[in-house]
Amino acid sequence: MLQSIVLQAPAKVNYRLDVIARRPDGYHELRMIMQRINLCDEVTISLSCEPGIRVRCGREGVPDGEDNIAWKAAKALLDLAGQPSGVEIAIQKNIPVAAGLGGGSSDCAAVLLGLNELLGVGLSREQLMEVGVKLGADVPFFVFQQTALAEGIGEKLSPLNGLPPAWVVLVNPNLPVSTAWVYKNLQLTQRDRLATIPDSFEDVAAICGVLSNDLESVTIPAFPVISEIKNELVALGACCSLMSGSGPTVFGLFAGEATARKAGDALRNNRDWFVAVVETV
């Protein structure tokens, strides 16, 4: 039986994020287009003779113990397996923290997938998604492992197969933004109907036709630099630009690698921002 496994936990961007209504349970009813990108944390999961769960990350803003969502994922799988195994989890963070890129949720999903294999629990993908949604709204998407239309609180997932690959320039101005704060301050507006999501997209420029994020109405007034970054990305050749999730990370979509890398170089110049040039997966 395998004793250790190393998984890549990818980040995501939201091509679209519609907030439809506030639910009685405190969550919000959403509709999102979610796309994985090849900026990844590395998650190493090992079985141990010593009982208990140990999580090591060593990254500021990421707890090492029971408050880490990866710890909670391990606890959930150990309980389901009914085994007293000890688990060691080491997370190498490459995804910025509290950035709207889903890094914590992706790490959590990696632990669910990895321990399901290591412990031989035998849960289906759908069963792992059911476990994941109790840990975090974005976790089922990372278990799903496909570009998706996400509805409900993010747990109702349908594959979107007609999206062309794109180069993505990520820019994070190193301003941690609390997702809870953003949703708490969101003023829902009445809409007649939701915009239609096409079944397929001819090219990257066509994706720009659906780009929208209702949470920008909260985050941009508080952090105007987000709007400045969006404008700069477009000026540097992006087909379009948007804030991802609750922010503050902004992404620009590019049709080609050369233009994307040139833009990334320009945005890194004399700034302490996080900038990465990545591809969709």
Coordinates of C-alpha atoms in Angstrom, one line a residue, residues 145-255:
Q145 CA -11.1 18.6 -11.8
Q146 CA -12.8 20.2 -14.9
T147 CA -13.7 23.7 -16.1
A148 CA -17.2 24.1 -14.7
L149 CA -20.4 26.1 -14.4
A150 CA -20.9 26.2 -10.7
E151 CA -24.3 26.9 -9.1
G152 CA -25.9 26.8 -5.7
I153 CA -23.1 27.8 -3.2
G154 CA -20.7 26.3 -5.7
E155 CA -21.4 22.7 -5.2
K156 CA -23.7 22.1 -8.3
L157 CA -21.2 21.6 -11.1
S158 CA -21.6 21.1 -14.8
P159 CA -18.7 20.6 -17.1
L160 CA -17.9 23.4 -19.6
N161 CA -16.0 21.8 -22.5
G162 CA -16.2 24.5 -25.1
L163 CA -13.7 27.0 -23.6
P164 CA -10.4 27.5 -25.5
P165 CA -7.1 27.6 -23.7
A166 CA -5.7 31.0 -22.7
W167 CA -2.6 32.6 -21.3
V168 CA -3.4 34.3 -18.0
V169 CA -1.4 37.1 -16.3
L170 CA -2.2 37.2 -12.6
V171 CA -1.5 40.3 -10.6
N172 CA -1.9 40.5 -6.8
P173 CA -1.1 43.8 -5.1
N174 CA -0.4 42.0 -1.8
L175 CA -3.6 43.2 -0.1
P176 CA -5.3 40.3 1.7
V177 CA -9.1 40.5 1.3
S178 CA -11.5 38.6 3.5
T179 CA -14.1 36.8 1.5
A180 CA -16.5 37.0 4.5
W181 CA -16.1 40.8 4.6
V182 CA -16.8 41.1 0.9
Y183 CA -20.0 39.1 1.0
K184 CA -21.1 40.9 4.2
N185 CA -20.8 44.3 2.4
L186 CA -22.4 43.2 -0.9
Q187 CA -25.6 45.0 -1.8
L188 CA -27.6 42.7 -4.0
T189 CA -29.3 44.4 -7.0
Q190 CA -32.5 43.2 -8.6
R191 CA -32.0 41.7 -12.1
D192 CA -34.6 40.7 -14.6
R193 CA -32.7 37.6 -15.7
L194 CA -29.3 36.1 -15.8
A195 CA -27.1 36.5 -18.9
T196 CA -27.0 33.4 -21.0
I197 CA -23.8 31.3 -20.9
P198 CA -22.9 30.1 -24.4
D199 CA -22.2 26.4 -25.0
S200 CA -18.9 27.1 -26.7
F201 CA -16.5 29.9 -27.4
E202 CA -14.6 30.4 -30.6
D203 CA -11.5 32.0 -29.1
V204 CA -10.2 33.9 -26.1
A205 CA -11.8 37.1 -27.3
A206 CA -15.2 35.3 -27.1
I207 CA -14.6 34.5 -23.4
C208 CA -14.4 38.2 -22.7
G209 CA -18.1 38.4 -23.6
V210 CA -19.0 36.6 -20.4
L211 CA -16.5 38.1 -18.0
S212 CA -18.3 39.6 -15.0
N213 CA -17.8 39.7 -11.2
D214 CA -20.5 41.1 -8.9
L215 CA -18.0 41.2 -6.0
E216 CA -16.0 44.0 -7.7
S217 CA -18.7 46.4 -6.5
V218 CA -17.4 45.9 -3.0
T219 CA -13.7 45.3 -3.4
I220 CA -12.8 47.9 -6.0
P221 CA -14.2 50.9 -4.0
A222 CA -12.2 49.7 -1.0
F223 CA -9.1 49.0 -3.1
P224 CA -9.0 51.2 -6.2
V225 CA -5.6 49.7 -7.2
I226 CA -7.7 46.7 -8.5
S227 CA -9.3 48.9 -11.2
E228 CA -5.9 50.4 -12.0
I229 CA -4.4 46.9 -12.6
K230 CA -7.3 45.9 -14.8
N231 CA -6.8 49.0 -17.0
E232 CA -3.0 48.4 -17.1
L233 CA -3.5 44.8 -18.2
V234 CA -5.7 45.8 -21.1
A235 CA -3.2 48.6 -22.1
L236 CA -0.5 45.9 -22.1
G237 CA -2.5 43.7 -24.6
A238 CA -4.9 41.6 -22.6
C239 CA -8.1 40.8 -24.4
C240 CA -10.0 41.6 -21.2
S241 CA -9.4 41.7 -17.5
L242 CA -11.3 40.9 -14.3
M243 CA -10.9 40.5 -10.5
S244 CA -11.0 36.8 -9.5
G245 CA -13.4 35.7 -6.8
S246 CA -13.4 38.1 -3.9
G247 CA -10.1 39.5 -4.9
P248 CA -7.7 41.2 -4.8
T249 CA -6.1 39.2 -7.5
V250 CA -6.7 40.5 -11.0
F251 CA -6.2 38.5 -14.2
G252 CA -5.9 39.4 -17.8
L253 CA -6.6 36.9 -20.6
F254 CA -4.2 36.8 -23.5
A255 CA -4.4 34.9 -26.8

